CSV table of C-alpha atoms in Angstrom, one decimal:
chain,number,residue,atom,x,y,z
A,29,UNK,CA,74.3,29.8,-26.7
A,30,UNK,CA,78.4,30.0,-26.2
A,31,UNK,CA,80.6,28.4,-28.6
A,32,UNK,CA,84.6,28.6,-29.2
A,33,UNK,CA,86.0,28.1,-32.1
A,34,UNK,CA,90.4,26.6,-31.9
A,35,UNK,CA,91.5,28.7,-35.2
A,36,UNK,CA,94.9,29.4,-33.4
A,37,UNK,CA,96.7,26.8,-35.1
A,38,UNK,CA,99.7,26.8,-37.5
A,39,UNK,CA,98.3,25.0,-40.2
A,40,UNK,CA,101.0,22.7,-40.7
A,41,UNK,CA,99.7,19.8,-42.4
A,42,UNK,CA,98.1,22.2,-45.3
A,43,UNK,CA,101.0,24.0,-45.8
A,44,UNK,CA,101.9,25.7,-48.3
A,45,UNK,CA,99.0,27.3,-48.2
A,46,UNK,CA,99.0,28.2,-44.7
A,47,UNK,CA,102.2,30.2,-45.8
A,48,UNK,CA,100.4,33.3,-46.7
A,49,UNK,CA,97.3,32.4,-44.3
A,50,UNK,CA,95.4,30.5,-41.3
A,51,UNK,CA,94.1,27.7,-41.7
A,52,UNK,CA,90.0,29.0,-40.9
A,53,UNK,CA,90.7,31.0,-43.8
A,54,UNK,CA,91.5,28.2,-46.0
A,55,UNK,CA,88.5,27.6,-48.2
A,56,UNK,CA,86.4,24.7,-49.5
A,57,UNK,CA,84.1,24.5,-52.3
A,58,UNK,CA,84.4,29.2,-51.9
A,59,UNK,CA,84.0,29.1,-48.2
A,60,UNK,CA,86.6,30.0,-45.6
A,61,UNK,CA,86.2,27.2,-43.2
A,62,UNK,CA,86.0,28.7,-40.0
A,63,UNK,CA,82.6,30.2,-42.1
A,64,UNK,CA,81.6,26.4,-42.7
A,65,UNK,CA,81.6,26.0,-38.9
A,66,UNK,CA,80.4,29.3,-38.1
A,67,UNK,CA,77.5,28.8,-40.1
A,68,UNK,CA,76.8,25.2,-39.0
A,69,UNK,CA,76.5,26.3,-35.4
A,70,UNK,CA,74.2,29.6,-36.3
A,71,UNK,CA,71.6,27.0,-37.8
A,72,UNK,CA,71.4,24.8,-34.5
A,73,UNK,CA,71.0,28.6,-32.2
A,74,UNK,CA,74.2,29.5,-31.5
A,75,UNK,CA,74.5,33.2,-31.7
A,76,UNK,CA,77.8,33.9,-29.4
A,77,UNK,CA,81.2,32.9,-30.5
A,78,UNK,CA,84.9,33.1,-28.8
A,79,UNK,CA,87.3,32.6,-31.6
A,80,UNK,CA,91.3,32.2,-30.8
A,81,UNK,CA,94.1,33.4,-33.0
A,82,UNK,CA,97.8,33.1,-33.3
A,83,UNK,CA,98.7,32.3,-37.3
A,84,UNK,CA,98.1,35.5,-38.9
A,85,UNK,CA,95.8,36.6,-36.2
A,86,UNK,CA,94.8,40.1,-38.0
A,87,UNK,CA,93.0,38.0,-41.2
A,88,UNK,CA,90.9,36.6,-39.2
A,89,UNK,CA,90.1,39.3,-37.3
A,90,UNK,CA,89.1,41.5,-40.4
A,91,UNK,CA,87.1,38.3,-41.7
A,92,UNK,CA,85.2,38.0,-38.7
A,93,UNK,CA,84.3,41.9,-38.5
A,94,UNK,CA,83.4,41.9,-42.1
A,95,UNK,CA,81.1,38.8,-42.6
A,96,UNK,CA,79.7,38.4,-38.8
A,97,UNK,CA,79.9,41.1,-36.2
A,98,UNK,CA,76.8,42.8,-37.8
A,99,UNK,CA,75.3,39.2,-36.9
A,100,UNK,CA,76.7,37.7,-34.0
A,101,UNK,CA,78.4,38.3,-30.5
A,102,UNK,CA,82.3,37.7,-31.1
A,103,UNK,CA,85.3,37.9,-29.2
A,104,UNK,CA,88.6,37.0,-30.0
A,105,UNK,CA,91.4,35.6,-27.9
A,106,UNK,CA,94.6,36.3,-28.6
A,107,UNK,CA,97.0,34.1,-28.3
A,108,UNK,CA,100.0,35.8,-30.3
A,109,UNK,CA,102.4,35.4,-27.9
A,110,UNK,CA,101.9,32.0,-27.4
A,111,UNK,CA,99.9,29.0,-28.7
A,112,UNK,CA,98.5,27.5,-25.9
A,113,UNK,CA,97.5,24.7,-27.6
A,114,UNK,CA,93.7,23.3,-27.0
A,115,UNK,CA,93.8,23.0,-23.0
A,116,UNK,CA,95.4,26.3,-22.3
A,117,UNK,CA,93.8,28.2,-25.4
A,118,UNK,CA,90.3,27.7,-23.3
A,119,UNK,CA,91.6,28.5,-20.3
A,120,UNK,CA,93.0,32.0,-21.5
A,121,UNK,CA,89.5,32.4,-23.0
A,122,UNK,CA,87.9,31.8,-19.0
A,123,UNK,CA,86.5,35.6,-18.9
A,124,UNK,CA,85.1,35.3,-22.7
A,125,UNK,CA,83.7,32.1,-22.2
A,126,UNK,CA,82.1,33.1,-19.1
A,127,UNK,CA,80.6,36.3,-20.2
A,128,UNK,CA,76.9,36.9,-20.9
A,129,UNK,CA,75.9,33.5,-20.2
A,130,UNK,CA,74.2,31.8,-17.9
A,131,UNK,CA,76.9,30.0,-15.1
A,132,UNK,CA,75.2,26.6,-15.4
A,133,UNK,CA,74.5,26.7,-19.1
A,134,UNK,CA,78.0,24.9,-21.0
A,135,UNK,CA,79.5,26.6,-24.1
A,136,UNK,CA,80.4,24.2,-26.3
A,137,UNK,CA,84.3,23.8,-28.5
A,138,UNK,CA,84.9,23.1,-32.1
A,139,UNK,CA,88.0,22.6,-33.7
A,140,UNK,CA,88.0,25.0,-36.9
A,141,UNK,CA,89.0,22.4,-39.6
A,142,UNK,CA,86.3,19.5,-38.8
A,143,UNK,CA,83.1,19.4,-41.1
A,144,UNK,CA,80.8,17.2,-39.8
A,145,UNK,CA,76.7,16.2,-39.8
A,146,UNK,CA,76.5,16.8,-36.1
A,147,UNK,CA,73.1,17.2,-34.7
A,148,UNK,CA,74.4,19.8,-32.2
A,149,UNK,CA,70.6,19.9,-29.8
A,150,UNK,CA,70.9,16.5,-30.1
A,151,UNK,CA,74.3,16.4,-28.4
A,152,UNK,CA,72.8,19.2,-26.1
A,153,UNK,CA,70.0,17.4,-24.8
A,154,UNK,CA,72.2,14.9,-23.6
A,155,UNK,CA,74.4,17.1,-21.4
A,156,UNK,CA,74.3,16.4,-17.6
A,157,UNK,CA,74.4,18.3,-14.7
A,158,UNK,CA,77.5,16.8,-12.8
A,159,UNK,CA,79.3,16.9,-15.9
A,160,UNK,CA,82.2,18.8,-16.6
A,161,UNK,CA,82.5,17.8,-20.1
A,162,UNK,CA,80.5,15.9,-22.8
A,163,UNK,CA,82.5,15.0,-25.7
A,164,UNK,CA,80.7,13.9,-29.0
A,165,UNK,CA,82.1,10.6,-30.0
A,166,UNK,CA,81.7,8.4,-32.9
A,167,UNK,CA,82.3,4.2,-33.9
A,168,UNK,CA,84.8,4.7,-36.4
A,169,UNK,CA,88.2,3.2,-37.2
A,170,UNK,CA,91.3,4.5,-35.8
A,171,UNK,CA,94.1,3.7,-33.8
A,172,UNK,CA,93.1,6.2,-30.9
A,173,UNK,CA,90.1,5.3,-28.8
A,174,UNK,CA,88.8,7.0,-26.0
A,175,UNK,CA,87.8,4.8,-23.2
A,176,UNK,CA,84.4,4.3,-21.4
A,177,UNK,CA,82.5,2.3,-18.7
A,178,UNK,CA,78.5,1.2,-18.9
A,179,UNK,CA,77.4,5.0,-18.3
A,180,UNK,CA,79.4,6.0,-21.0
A,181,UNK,CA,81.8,8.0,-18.4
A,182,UNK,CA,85.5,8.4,-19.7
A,183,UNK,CA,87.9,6.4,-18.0
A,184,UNK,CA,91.0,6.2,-20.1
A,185,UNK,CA,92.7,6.4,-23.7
A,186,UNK,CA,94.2,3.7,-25.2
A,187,UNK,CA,96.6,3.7,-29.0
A,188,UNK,CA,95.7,0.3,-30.2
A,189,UNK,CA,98.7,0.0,-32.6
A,190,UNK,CA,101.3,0.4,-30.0
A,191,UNK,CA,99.3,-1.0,-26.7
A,192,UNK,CA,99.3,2.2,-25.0
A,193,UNK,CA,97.2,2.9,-22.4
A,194,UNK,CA,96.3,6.2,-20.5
A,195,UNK,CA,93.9,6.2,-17.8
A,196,UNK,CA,93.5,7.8,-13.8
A,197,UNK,CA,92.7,4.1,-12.6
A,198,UNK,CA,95.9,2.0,-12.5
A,199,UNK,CA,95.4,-1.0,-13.9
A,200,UNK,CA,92.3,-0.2,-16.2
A,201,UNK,CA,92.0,-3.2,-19.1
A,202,UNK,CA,90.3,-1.5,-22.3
A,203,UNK,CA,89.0,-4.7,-23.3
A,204,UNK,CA,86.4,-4.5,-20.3
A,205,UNK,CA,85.4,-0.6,-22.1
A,206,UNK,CA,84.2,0.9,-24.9
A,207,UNK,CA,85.8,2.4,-27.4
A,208,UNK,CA,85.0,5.1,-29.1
A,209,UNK,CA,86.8,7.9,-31.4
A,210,UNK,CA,86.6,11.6,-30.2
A,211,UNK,CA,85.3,14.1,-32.9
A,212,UNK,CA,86.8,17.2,-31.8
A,213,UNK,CA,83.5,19.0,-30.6
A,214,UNK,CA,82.5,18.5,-26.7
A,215,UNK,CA,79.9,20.6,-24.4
A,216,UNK,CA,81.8,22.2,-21.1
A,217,UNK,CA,81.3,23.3,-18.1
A,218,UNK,CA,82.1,26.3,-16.2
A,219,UNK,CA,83.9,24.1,-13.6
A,220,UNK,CA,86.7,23.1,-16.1
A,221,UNK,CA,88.6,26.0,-14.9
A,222,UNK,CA,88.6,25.6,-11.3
A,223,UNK,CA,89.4,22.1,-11.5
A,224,UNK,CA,92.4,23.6,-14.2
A,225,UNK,CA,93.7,25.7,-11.9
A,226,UNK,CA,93.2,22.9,-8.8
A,227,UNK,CA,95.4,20.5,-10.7
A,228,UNK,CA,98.2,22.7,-11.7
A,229,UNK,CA,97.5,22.3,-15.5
A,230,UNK,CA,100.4,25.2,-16.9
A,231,UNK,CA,100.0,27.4,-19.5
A,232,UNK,CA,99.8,25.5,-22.2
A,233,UNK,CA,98.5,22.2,-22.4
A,234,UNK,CA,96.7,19.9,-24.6
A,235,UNK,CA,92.5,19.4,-23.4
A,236,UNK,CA,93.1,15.5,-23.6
A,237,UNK,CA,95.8,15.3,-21.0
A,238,UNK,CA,93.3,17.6,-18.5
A,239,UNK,CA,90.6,15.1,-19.0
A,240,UNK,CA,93.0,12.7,-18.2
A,241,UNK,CA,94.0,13.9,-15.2
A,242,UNK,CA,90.6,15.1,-14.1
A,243,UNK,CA,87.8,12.3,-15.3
A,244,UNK,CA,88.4,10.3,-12.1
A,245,UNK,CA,87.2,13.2,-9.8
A,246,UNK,CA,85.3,15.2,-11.9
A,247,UNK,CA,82.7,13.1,-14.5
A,248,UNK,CA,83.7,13.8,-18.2
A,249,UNK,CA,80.8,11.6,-20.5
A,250,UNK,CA,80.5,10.7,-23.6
A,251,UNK,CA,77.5,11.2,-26.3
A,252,UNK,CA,77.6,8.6,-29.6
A,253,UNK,CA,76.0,9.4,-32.9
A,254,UNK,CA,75.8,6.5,-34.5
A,255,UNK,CA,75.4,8.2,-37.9
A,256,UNK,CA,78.3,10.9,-37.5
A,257,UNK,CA,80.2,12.1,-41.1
A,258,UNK,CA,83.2,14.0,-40.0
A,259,UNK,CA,85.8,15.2,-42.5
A,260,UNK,CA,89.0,16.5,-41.1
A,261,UNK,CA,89.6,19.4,-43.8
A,262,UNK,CA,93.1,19.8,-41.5
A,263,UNK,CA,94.7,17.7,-44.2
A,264,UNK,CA,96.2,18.2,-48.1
A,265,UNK,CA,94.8,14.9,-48.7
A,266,UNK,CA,91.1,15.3,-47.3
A,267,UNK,CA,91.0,19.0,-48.8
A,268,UNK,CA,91.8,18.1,-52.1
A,269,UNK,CA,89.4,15.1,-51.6
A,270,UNK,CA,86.7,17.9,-50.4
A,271,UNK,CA,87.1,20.1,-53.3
A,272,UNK,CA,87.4,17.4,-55.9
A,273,UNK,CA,84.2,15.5,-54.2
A,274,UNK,CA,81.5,17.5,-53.6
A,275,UNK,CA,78.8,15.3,-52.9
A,276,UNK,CA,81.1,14.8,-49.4
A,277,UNK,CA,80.0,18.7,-48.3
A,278,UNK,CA,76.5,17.9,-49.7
A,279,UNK,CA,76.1,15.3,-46.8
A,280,UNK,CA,76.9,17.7,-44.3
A,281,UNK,CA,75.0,20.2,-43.0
């Protein structure tokens, strides 16, 4: 199975050490971790990966070639001329994504710097066939909730803190839906692009403001793990928690 990895990012919030290199190169307890994630998805069956790059794009194309291309089908995108940030970074990667696998099969997305105990065939065995996106949510505190009817479709975003609400169905009250935080990880479709390109999504564009846009027409779900652990290793804070804590990894796959 189809899996991309988002390594294209600056880095910012671990700087300084993403001064001298990316951010999937940035290791905990000895391990790069876009090698964490790599690794995760290789136990669950996942064989063929599409990784984009921008910040110090040639590291991580040597680490790749050293450590997996004996072992895996990679591809890289390149996004050096511009970060196209989650939304457009996928749909630059259309022809990668889209190669050597089956058109009704998704490939699912991971975000390079989230460790997590996802039970990824769980999550798959809950994809559905009008879907054109299942994201992996969890019931956890935060001050950004996804929004969700009875059939656990998407139907809005809401920032609790400020009252915010985003949503394609005016009027939408997020006390009549569910509210659930997104992970980072969801299963796509092949469809996502056409419907990209149908609604004049540009360039570059965060995946969260297509959904958005889309969910209305085109049914983007939502799968809870009630047990989900998910570090965000993105951070100073929660790396040097990481590598001081090591029975956090230990409960993670």
């Amino acid at each position: 199975m189809k899996a991309m990895i988002f390594a294209a990012g600056l880095g910012t919030r671990l700087k300084p050490l993403t001064d001298t290199m990316p951010k999937a190169l940035v290791n905990v307890h000895g391990k790069p971790l876009i090698s964490h994630v790599i690794d995760s998805l290789a136990d669950a069956g996942f064989d063929d990966f599409v990784v984009n790059v921008h910040h110090f794009p040639q590291m991580i194309k040597d680490y790749l070639s050293e450590h997996y291309a004996s072992k895996y089908k990679l591809a890289v995108s390149d996004e050096q001329a511009c970060l196209l940030e989650t939304g457009g970074g996928i749909l630059k990667a259309e022809a990668l994504l889209k190669e050597g696998k089956p058109a009704a099969e998704p490939f699912l997305v991971h975000n390079v710097d989230i460790l997590s105990n996802v039970r990824f065939n769980e999550l798959i065995s809950q994809w559905r066939d009008d879907a054109m996106a299942l994201l992996l949510v969890s019931d956890r505190k935060t001050s950004r909730y996804l929004l969700f009817d009875d059939d656990m479709r998407m139907v809005g975003w809401t920032n609790i803190e400020t009252g915010e609400i985003r949503s394609p169905y005016p009027g939408l009250n997020p006390d009549n839906c569910h509210k659930y935080a997104f992970s980072g990880i969801h299963l796509v479709s092949d469809s996502i692009f056409s419907v990209m390109r149908e609604t004049g999504m540009p360039e570059r564009f965060p995946i969260m403001d297509f959904y958005l846009k889309a969910a209305a027409l085109h049914p983007v779900y939502g799968a809870l793990q009630e047990d989900l652990k998910l570090v965000d290793a993105g951070k100073v804070d929660a790396l040097e928690k990481l590598e001081s804590q090591a029975d956090i990894l230990s409960q993670l796959p």
